[in-house]
mmCIF file of C-alpha atoms and ligand atoms in Angstrom:
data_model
loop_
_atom_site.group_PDB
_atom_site.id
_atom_site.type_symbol
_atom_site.label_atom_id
_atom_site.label_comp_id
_atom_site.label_asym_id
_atom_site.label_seq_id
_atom_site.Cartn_x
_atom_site.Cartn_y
_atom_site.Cartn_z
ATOM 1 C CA UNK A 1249 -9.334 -18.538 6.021
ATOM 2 C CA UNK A 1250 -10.594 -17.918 9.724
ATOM 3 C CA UNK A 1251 -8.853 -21.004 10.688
ATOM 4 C CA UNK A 1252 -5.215 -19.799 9.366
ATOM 5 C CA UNK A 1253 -2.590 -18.996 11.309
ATOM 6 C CA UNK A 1254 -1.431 -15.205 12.522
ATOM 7 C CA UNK A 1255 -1.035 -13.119 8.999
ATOM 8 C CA UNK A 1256 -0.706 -16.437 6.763
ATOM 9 C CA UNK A 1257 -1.844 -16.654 3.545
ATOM 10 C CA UNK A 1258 -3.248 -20.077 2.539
ATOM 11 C CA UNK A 1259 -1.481 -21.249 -0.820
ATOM 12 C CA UNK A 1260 -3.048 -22.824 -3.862
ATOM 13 C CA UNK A 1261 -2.107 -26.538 -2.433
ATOM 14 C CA UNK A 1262 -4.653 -26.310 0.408
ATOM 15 C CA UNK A 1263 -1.441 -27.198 2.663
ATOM 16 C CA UNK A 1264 1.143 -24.118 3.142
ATOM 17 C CA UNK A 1265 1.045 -20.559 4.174
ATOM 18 C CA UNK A 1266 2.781 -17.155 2.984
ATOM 19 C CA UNK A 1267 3.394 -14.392 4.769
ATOM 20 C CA UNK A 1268 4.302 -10.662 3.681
ATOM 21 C CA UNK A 1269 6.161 -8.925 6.912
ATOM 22 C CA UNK A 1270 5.655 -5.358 7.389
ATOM 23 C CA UNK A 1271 8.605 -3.747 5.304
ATOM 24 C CA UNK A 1272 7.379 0.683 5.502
ATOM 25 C CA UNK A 1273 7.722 1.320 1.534
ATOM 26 C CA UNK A 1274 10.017 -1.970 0.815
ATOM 27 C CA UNK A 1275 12.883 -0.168 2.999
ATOM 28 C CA UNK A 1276 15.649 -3.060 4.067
ATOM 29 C CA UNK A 1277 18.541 -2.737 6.050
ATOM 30 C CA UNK A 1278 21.408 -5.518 7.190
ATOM 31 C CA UNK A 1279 20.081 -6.808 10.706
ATOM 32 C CA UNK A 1280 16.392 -6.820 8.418
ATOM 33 C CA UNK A 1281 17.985 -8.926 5.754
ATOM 34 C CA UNK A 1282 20.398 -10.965 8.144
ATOM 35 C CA UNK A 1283 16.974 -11.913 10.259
ATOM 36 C CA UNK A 1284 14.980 -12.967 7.070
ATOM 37 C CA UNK A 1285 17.751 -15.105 5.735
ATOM 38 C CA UNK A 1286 18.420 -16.710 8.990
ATOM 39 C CA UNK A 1287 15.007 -17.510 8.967
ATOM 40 C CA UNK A 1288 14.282 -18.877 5.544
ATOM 41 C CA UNK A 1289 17.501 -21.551 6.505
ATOM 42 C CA UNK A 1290 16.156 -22.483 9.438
ATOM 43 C CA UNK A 1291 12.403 -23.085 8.688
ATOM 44 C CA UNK A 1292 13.518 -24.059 4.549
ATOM 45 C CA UNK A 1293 11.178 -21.415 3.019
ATOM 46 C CA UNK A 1294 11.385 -22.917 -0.766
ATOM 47 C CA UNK A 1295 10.245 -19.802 -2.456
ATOM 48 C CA UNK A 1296 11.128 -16.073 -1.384
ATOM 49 C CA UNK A 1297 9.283 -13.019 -3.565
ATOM 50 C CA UNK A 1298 9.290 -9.674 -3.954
ATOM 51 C CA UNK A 1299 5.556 -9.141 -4.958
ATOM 52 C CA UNK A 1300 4.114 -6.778 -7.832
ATOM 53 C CA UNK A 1301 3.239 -4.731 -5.039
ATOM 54 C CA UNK A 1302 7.271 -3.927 -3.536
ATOM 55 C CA UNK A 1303 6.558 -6.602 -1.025
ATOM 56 C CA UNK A 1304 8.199 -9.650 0.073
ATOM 57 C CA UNK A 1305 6.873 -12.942 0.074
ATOM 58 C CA UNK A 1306 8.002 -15.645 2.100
ATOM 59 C CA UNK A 1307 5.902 -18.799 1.054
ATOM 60 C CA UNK A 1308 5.231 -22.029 1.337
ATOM 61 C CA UNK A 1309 5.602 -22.885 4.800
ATOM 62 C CA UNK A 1310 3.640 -25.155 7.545
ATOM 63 C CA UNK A 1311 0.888 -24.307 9.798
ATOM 64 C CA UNK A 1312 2.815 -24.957 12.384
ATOM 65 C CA UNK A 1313 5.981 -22.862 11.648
ATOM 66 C CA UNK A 1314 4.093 -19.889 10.774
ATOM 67 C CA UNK A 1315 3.562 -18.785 14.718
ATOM 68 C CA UNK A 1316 7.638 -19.461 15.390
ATOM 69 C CA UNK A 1317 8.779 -17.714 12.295
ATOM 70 C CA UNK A 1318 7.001 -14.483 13.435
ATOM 71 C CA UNK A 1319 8.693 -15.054 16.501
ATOM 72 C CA UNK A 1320 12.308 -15.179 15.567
ATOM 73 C CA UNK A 1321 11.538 -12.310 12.589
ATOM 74 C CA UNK A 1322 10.390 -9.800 15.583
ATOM 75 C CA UNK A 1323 7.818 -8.306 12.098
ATOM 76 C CA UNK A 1324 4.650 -7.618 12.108
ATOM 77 C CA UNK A 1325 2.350 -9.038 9.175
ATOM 78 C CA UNK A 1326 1.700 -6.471 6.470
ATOM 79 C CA UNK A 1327 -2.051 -6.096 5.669
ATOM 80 C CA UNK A 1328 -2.175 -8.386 2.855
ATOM 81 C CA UNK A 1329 -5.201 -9.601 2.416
ATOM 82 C CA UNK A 1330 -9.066 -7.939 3.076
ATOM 83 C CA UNK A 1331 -10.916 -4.739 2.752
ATOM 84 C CA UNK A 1332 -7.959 -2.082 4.164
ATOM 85 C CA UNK A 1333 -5.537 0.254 3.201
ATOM 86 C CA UNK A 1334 -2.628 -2.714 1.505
ATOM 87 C CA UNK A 1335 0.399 -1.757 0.521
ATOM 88 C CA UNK A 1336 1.755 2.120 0.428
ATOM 89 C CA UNK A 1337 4.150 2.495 -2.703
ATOM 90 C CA UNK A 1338 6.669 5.004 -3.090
ATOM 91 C CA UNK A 1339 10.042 5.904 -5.749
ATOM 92 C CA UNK A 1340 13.413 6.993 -3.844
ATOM 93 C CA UNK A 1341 11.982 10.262 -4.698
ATOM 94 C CA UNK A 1342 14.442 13.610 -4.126
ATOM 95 C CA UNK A 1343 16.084 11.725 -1.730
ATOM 96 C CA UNK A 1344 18.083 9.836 -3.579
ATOM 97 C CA UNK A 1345 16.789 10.196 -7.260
ATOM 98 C CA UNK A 1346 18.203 13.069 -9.605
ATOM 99 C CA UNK A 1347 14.753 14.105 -11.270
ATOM 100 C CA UNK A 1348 13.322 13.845 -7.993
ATOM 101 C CA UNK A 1349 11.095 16.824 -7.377
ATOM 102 C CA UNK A 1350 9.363 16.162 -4.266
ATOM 103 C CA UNK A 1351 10.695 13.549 -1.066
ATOM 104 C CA UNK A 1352 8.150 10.638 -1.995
ATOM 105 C CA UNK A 1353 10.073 8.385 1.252
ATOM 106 C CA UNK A 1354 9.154 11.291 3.495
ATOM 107 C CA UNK A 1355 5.472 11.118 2.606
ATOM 108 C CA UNK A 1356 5.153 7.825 2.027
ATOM 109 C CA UNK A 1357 6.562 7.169 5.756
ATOM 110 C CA UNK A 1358 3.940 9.579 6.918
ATOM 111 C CA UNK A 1359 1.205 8.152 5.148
ATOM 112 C CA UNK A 1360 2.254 4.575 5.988
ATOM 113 C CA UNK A 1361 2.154 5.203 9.362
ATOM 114 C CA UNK A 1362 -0.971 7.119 9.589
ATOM 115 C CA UNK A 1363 -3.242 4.884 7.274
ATOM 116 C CA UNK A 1364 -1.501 1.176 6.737
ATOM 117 C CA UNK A 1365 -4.219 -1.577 7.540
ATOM 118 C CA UNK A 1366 -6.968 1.172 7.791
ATOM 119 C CA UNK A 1367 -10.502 -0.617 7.331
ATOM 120 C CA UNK A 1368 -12.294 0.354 4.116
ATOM 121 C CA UNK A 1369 -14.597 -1.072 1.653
ATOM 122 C CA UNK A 1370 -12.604 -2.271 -0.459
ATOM 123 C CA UNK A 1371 -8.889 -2.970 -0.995
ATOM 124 C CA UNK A 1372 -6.874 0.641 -1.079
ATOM 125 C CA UNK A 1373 -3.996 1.065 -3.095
ATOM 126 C CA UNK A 1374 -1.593 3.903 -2.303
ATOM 127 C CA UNK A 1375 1.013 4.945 -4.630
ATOM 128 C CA UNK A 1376 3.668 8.109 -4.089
ATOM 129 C CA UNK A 1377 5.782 9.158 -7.308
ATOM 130 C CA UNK A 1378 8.643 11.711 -6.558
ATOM 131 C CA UNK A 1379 8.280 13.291 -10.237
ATOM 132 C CA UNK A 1380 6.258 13.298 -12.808
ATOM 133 C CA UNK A 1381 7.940 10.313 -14.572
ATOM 134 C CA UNK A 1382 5.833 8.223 -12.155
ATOM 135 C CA UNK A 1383 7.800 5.463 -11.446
ATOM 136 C CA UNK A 1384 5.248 4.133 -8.264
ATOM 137 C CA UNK A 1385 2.362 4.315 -11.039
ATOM 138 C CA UNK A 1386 0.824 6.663 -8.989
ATOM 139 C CA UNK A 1387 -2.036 6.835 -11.900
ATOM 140 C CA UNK A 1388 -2.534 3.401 -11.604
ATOM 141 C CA UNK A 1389 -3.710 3.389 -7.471
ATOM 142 C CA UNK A 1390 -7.010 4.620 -5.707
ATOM 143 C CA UNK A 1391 -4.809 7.275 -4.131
ATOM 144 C CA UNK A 1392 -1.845 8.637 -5.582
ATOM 145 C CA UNK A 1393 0.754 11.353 -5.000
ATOM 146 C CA UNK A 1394 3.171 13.110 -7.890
ATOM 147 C CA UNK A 1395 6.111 15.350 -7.154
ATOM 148 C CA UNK A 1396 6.389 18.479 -9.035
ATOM 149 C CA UNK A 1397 8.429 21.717 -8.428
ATOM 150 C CA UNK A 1398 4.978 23.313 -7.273
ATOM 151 C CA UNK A 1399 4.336 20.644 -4.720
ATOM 152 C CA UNK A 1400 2.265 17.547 -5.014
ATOM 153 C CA UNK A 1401 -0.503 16.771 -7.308
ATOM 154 C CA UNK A 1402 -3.087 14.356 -5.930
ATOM 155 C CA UNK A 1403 -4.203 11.792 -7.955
ATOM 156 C CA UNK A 1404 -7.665 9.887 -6.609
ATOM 157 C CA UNK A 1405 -9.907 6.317 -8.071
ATOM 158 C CA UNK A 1406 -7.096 4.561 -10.119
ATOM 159 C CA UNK A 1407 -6.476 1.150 -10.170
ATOM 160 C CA UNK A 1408 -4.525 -1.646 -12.309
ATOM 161 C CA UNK A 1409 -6.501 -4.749 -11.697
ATOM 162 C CA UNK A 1410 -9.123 -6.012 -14.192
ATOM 163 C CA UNK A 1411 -9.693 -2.716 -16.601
ATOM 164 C CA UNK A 1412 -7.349 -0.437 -15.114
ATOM 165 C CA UNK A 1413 -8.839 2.734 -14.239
ATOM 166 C CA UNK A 1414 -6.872 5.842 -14.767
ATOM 167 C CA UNK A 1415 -7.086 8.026 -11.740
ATOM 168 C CA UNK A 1416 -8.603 11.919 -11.513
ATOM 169 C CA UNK A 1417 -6.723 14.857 -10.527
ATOM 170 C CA UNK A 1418 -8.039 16.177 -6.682
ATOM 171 C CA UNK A 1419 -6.044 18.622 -6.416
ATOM 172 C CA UNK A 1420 -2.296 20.157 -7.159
ATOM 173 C CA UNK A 1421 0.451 22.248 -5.955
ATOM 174 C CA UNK A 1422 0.134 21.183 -2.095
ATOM 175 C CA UNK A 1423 2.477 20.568 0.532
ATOM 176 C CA UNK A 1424 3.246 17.316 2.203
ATOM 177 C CA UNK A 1425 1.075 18.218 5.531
ATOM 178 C CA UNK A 1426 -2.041 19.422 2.739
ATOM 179 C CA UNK A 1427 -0.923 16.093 0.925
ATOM 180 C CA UNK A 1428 -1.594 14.069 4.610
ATOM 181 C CA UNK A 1429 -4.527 15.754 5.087
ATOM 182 C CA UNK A 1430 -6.436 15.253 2.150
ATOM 183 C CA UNK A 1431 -5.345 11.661 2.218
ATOM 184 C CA UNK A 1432 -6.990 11.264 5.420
ATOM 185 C CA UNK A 1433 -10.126 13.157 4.010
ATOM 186 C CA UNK A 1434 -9.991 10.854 0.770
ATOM 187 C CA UNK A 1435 -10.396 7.838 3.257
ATOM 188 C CA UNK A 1436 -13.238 8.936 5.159
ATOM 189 C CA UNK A 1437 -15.421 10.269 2.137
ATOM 190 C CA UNK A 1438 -14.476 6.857 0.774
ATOM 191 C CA UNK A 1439 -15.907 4.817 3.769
ATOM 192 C CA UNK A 1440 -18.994 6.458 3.879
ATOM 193 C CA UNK A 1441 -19.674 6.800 0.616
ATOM 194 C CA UNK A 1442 -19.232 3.535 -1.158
ATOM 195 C CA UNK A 1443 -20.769 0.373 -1.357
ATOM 196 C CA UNK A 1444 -19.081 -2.695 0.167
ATOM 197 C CA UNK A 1445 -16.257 -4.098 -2.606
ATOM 198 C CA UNK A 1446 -16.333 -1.436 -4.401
ATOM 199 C CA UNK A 1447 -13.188 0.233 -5.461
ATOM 200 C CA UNK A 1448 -12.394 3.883 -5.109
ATOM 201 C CA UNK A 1449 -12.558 5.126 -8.820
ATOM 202 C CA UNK A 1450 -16.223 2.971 -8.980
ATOM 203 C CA UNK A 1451 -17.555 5.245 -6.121
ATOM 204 C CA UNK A 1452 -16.327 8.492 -8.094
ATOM 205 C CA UNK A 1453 -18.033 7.245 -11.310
ATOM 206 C CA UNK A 1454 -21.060 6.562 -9.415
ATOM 207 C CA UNK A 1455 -21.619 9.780 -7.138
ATOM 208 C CA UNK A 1456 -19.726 11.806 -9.869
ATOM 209 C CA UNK A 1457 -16.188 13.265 -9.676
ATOM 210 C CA UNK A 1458 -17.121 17.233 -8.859
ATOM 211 C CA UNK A 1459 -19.713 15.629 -5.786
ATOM 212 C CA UNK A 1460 -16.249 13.694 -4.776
ATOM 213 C CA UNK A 1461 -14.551 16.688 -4.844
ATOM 214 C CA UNK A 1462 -16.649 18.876 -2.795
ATOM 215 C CA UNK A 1463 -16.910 16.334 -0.569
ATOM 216 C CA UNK A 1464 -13.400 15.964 -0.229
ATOM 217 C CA UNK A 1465 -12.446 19.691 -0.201
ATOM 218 C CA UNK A 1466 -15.214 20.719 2.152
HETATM 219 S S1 SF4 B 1025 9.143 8.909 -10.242
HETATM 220 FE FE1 SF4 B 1025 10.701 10.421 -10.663
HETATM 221 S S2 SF4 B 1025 11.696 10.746 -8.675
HETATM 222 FE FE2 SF4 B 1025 10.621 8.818 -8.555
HETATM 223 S S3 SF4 B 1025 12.150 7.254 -9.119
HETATM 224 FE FE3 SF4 B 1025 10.951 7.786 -10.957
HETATM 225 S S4 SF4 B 1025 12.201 9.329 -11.946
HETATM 226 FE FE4 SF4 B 1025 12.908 9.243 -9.818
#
């Protein structure tokens, strides 16, 4: 793993890479898409994915093309593998969806920005729903966000891998700079608290969900 090149992913045939380029909550535009197909021509990517996670995969490449194709993409790698905040998952939210109750782009953006890569313990899975229909299975990630007309409920310790782990309620009815906040508070109490690997929902079953919460809303 040390010996792989910048933000490659080696591949089951001990041989080729992937790589997952930074893409804020899956968000495309032309020049993005014009750049990533120019690229997968010229280097003959054979296999191009969008991941489980609302990422995309460009994989199987060589060692050696890995460095040039970061080059001509002008990305940055996504944090896709390691103990760190991953991937930051969010519906079109009020924006542009009709049951939309809260803007789910506006604080996933904000959240993205603040927290993407973040060291941890474990892997960190961050999941914003705009109603609560949740669409970005917001019950399903270690910290989650649901739109309602009241504001946002915060959702903390889920996760979907192995036996999924529905998440506890933190707290509801906030606004999106409360929402940001206790995010940021979530992330701390979860770095000192827990034990190297282990997920967020583990920690709360260990310490116990009200000490998580007074730690949290302290
Ligand atoms: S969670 Fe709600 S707001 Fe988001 S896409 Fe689904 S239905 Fe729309």
């Amino acid at each position: 793993m040390s010996n792989a090149p910048r933000g490659a992913v080696p591949q089951r045939d001990g041989q080729t890479y992937a790589i997952i380029p930074k893409l804020k909550l899956g968000l495309l535009d032309a020049p993005t898409l014009r750049k990533l197909a120019d690229v997968i021509d010229k280097y003959q990517i054979p296999v191009v994915k969008i991941t489980a996670g609302m990422r995309l995969a460009l994989v199987g490449m060589k060692a050696e093309d890995v460095e040039p194709i970061w080059e001509d993409l002008g990305m940055d790698p996504a944090p896709a593998v390691g103990p760190c905040v991953r991937n930051v998952q969010s519906c079109p939210g009020s924006a542009l969806c009709k049951f939309g109750k809260q803007d789910s782009l506006a604080l996933g953006l904000e959240l993205d920005e603040k927290f993407s890569g973040r060291k941890l313990p474990s892997k960190f899975k961050i999941g914003i729903s705009g109603c609560p229909i949740s669409c970005a299975e917001s019950y399903a990630r270690d910290l989650g966000f649901i739109g309602t007309s009241k504001g946002w409920t915060v959702l903390v310790g889920g996760f979907g891998s192995g036996k999924t782990r529905v998440a506890d309620v933190l707290a509801e009815g906030v606004d999106k700079d409360e929402a940001v906040k206790l995010a940021d508070k979530v992330l701390n109490i979860y770095a000192e608290q827990a034990k190297p690997g282990e997920r967020l929902g583990r920690t709360i079953e260990r310490i116990g969900l009200e000490k998580f919460k007074n730690l949290v809303l302290a």
